Short mmCIF file of C-alpha atoms in Angstrom, two decimals:
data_model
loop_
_atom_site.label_atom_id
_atom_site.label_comp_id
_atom_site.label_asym_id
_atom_site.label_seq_id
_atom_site.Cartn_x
_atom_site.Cartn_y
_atom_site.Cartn_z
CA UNK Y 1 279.04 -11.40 234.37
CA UNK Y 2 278.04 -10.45 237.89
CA UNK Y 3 279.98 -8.32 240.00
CA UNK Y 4 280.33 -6.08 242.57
CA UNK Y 5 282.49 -2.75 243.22
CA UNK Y 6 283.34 -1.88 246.71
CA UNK Y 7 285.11 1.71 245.80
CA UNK Y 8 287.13 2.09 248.58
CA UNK Y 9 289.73 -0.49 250.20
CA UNK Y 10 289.99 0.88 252.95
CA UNK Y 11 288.50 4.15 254.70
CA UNK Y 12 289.71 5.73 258.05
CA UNK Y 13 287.38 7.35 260.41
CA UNK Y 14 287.31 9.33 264.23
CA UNK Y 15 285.18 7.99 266.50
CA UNK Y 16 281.90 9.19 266.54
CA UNK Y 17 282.28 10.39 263.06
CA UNK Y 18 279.92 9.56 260.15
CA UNK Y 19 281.27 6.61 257.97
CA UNK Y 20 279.47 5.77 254.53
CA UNK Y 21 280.56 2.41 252.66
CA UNK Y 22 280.27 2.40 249.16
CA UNK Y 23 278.62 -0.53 246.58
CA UNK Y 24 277.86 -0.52 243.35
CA UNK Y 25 276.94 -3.76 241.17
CA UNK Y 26 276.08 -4.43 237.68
CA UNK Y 27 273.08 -6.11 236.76
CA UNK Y 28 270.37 -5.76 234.63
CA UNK Y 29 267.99 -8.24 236.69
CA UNK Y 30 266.03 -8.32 239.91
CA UNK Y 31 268.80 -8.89 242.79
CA UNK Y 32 269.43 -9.41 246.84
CA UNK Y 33 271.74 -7.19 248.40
CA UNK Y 34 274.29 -7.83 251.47
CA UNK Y 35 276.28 -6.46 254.04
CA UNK Y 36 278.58 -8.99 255.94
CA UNK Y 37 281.06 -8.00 258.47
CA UNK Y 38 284.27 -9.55 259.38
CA UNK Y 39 286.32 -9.53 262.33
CA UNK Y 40 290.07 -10.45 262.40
CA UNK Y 41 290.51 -14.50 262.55
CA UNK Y 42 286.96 -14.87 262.17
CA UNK Y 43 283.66 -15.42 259.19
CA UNK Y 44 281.54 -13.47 258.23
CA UNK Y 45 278.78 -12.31 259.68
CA UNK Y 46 274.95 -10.57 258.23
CA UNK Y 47 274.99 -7.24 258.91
CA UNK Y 48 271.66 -6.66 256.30
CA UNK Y 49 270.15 -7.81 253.84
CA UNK Y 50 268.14 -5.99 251.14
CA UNK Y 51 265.44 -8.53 249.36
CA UNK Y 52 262.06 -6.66 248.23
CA UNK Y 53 260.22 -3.85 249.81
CA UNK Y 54 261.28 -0.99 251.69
CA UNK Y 55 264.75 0.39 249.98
CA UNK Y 56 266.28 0.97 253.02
CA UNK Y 57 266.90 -1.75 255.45
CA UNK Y 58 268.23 -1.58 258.81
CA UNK Y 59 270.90 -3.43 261.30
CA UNK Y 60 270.41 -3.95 265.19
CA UNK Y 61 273.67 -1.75 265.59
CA UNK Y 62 272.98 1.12 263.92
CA UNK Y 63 274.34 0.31 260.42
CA UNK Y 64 271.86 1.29 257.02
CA UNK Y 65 271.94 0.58 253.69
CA UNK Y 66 269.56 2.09 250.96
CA UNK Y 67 269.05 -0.02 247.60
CA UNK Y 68 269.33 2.62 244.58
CA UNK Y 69 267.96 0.66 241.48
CA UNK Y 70 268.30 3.54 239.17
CA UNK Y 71 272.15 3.90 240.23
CA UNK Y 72 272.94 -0.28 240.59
CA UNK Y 73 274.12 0.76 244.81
CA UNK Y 74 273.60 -0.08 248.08
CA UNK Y 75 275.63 2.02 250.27
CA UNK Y 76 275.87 0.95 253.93
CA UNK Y 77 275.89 3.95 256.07
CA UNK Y 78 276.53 5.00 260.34
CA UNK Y 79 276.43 7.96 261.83
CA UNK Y 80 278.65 7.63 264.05
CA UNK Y 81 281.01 5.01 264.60
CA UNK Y 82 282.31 2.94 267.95
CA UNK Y 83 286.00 1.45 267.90
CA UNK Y 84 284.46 -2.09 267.82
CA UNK Y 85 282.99 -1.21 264.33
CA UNK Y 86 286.72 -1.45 263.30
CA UNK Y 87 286.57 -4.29 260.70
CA UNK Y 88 286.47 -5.30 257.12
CA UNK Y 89 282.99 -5.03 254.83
CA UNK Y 90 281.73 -6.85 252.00
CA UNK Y 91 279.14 -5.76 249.82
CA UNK Y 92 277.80 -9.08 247.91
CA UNK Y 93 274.33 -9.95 245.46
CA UNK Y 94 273.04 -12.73 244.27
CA UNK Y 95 270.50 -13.12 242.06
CA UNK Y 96 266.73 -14.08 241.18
CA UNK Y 97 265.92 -17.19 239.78
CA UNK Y 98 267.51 -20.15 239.44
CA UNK Y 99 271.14 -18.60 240.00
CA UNK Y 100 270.78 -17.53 243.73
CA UNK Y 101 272.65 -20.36 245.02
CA UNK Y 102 275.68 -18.20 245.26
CA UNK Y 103 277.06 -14.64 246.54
CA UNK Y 104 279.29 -12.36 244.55
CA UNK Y 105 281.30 -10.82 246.62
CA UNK Y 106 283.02 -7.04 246.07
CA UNK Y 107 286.65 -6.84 247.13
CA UNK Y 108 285.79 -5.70 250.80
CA UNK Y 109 286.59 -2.04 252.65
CA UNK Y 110 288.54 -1.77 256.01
CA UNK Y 111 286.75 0.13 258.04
CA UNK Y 112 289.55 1.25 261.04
CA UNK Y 113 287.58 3.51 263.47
CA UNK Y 114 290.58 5.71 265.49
CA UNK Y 115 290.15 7.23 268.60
CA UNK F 1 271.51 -23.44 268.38
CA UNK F 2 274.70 -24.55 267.20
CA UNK F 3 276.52 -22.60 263.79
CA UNK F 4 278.34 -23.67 261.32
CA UNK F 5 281.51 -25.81 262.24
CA UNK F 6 284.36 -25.96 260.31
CA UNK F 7 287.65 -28.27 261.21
CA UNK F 8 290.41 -27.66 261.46
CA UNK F 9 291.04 -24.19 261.96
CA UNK F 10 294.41 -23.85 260.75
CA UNK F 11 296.23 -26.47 258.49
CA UNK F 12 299.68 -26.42 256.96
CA UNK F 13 300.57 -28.72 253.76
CA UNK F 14 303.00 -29.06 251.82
CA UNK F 15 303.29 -28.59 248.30
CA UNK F 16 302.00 -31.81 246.40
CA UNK F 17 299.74 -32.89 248.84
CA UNK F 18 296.05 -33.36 249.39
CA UNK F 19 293.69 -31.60 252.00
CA UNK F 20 290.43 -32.69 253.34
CA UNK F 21 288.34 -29.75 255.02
CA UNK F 22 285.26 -30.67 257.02
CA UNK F 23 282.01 -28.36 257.62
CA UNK F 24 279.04 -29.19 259.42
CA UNK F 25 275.90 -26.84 258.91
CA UNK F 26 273.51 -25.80 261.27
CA UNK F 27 271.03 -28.27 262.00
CA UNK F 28 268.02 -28.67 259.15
CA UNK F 29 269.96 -26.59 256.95
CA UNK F 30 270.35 -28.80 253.67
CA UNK F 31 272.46 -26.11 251.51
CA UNK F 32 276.22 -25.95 251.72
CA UNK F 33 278.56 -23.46 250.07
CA UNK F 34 282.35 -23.16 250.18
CA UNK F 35 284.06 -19.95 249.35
CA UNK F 36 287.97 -18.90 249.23
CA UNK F 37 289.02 -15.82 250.44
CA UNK F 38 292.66 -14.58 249.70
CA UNK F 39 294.00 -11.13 249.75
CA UNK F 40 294.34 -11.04 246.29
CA UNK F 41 291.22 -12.49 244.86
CA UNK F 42 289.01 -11.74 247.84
CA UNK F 43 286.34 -13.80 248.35
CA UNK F 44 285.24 -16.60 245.26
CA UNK F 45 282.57 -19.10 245.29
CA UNK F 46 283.39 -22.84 245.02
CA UNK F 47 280.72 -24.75 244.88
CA UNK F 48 277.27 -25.34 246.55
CA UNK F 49 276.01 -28.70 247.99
CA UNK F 50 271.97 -29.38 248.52
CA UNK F 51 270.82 -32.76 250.10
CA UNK F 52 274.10 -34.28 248.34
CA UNK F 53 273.69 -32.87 244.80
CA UNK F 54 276.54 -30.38 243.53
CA UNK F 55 273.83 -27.79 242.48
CA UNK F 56 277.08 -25.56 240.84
CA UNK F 57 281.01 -25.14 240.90
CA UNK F 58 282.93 -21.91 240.17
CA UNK F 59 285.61 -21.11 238.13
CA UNK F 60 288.45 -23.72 239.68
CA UNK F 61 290.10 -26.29 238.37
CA UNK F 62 289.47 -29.78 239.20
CA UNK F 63 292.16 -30.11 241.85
CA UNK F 64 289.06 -28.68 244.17
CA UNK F 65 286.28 -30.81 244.61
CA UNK F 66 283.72 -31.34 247.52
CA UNK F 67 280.60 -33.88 248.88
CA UNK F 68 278.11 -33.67 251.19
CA UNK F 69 276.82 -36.10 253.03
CA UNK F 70 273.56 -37.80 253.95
CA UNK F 71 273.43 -35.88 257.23
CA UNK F 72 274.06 -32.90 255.40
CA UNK F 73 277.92 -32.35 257.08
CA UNK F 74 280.43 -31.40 254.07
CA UNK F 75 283.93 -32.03 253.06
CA UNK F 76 285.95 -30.12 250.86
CA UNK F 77 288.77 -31.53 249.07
CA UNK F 78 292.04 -30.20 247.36
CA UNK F 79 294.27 -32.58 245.56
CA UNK F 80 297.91 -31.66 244.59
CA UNK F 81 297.97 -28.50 246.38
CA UNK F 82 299.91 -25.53 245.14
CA UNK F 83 301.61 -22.71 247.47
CA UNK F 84 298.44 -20.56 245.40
CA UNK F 85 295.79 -22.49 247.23
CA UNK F 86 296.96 -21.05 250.52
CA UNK F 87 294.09 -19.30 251.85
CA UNK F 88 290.77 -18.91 254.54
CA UNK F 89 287.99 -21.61 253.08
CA UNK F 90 284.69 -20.50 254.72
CA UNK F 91 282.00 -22.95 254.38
CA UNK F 92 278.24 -21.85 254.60
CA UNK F 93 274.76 -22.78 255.04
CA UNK F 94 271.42 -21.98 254.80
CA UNK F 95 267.87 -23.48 255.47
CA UNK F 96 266.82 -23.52 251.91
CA UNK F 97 266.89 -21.54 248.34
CA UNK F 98 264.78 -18.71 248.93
CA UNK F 99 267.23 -16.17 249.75
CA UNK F 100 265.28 -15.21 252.57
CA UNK F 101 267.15 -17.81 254.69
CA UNK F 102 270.52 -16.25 254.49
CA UNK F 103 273.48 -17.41 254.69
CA UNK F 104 275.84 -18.04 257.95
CA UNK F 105 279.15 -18.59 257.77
CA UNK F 106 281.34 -20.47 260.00
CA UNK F 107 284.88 -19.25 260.96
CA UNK F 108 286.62 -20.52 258.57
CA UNK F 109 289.91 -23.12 257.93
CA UNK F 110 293.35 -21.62 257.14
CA UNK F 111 295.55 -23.28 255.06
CA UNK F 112 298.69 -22.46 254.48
CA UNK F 113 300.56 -24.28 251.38
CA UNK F 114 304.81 -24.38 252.06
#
């Protein structure tokens, strides 16, 4: 079955600090790779997406993610983190073929960025 | 361009009853999905609507079931509600299969079973 590990449930970090999310997921076939964001009382929003190419994908705000076949991950990385990055992050896949009508979602990491 | 819609944004029922939830996609986009995110079992895939066919349904029972409709707009429905099905539905669409579309998610109905 598909799924996806977000590792930690919730991570802490200064401002300006370095934050790295991490995401594993099992699979033994080709997949697409996700990072939504979600603000309190709200959806979620695409933060990146990973579908072919280049392993490591950029957002417009300064969020990466590199897609590690050999170690099933796609950690999202910043270097350094504002307050409004405070928010929770879900790593989900989905996958090639006639099965990528859905997400899988992992279990989401609170990202809480302190001043 | 508008996103995705989803009324109402907060709903409480009480046990026994019957919700409707409504979701209307962006315009053109012919996929729907509903998903149900609750503390506990963070988020979980429905089902998935495209141009009116139920493509696939996750693991619920049939107290959940959904249609969309000609102009694409979606409804969700859950009969006999339970204080488990208490959660945020998001609803989501995209402008076709190929995953290069994306999805977008609207904000979301709360319902909260008592």
């Amino acid at each position: 079955a598909q799924s996806v590990t977000q590792l930690d449930s919730q991570v802490p970090v200064f401002e300006e600090a370095p934050v790295e999310l991490r995401c594993n997921y099992s699979s033994s076939v080709s997949v697409y790779l996700f990072w939504y964001v979600q603000y309190p009382n709200q959806g979620l929003q695409l933060l990146l997406k990973y579908l072919s190419g280049s392993t490591l994908v950029e957002s417009i705000n300064g969020f990466e993610a590199e897609f590690n076949k050999s170690q099933t991950s796609f950690h999202l990385r910043k270097p350094s983190v504002h307050i409004s990055d405070t928010a929770e992050y879900f790593c989900a896949v989905s996958y090639s073929g006639g099965s990528n009508y859905k997400l899988t979602f992992g279990k989401g990491t609170l990202l809480t960025v302190n001043p | 361009k508008a996103g995705v819609t989803q009324t109402p944004r907060y709903l409480i029922k009480t046990r026994g009853q019957q919700v409707t939830l409504s979701c209307s996609p962006i315009s053109g986009h012919r996929s729907v999905s509903w998903y149900q995110q609750t503390p506990g079992q963070g988020l979980q895939f429905l089902f998935e609507y495209f141009s009116e066919t139920q493509r696939n349904k996750g693991n619920f029972p049939g107290r959940f079931s959904g249609r969309q409709f000609s102009n694409s707009r979606s409804e969700m429905n859950v009969s006999t509600l339970e204080l488990g099905d208490s959660a945020l539905y998001l609803c989501a669409s995209r402008g076709g299969s190929n995953p290069n579309y994306g999805y977008t998610f609207g904000s979301g109905t709360r319902l909260t079973v008592v």
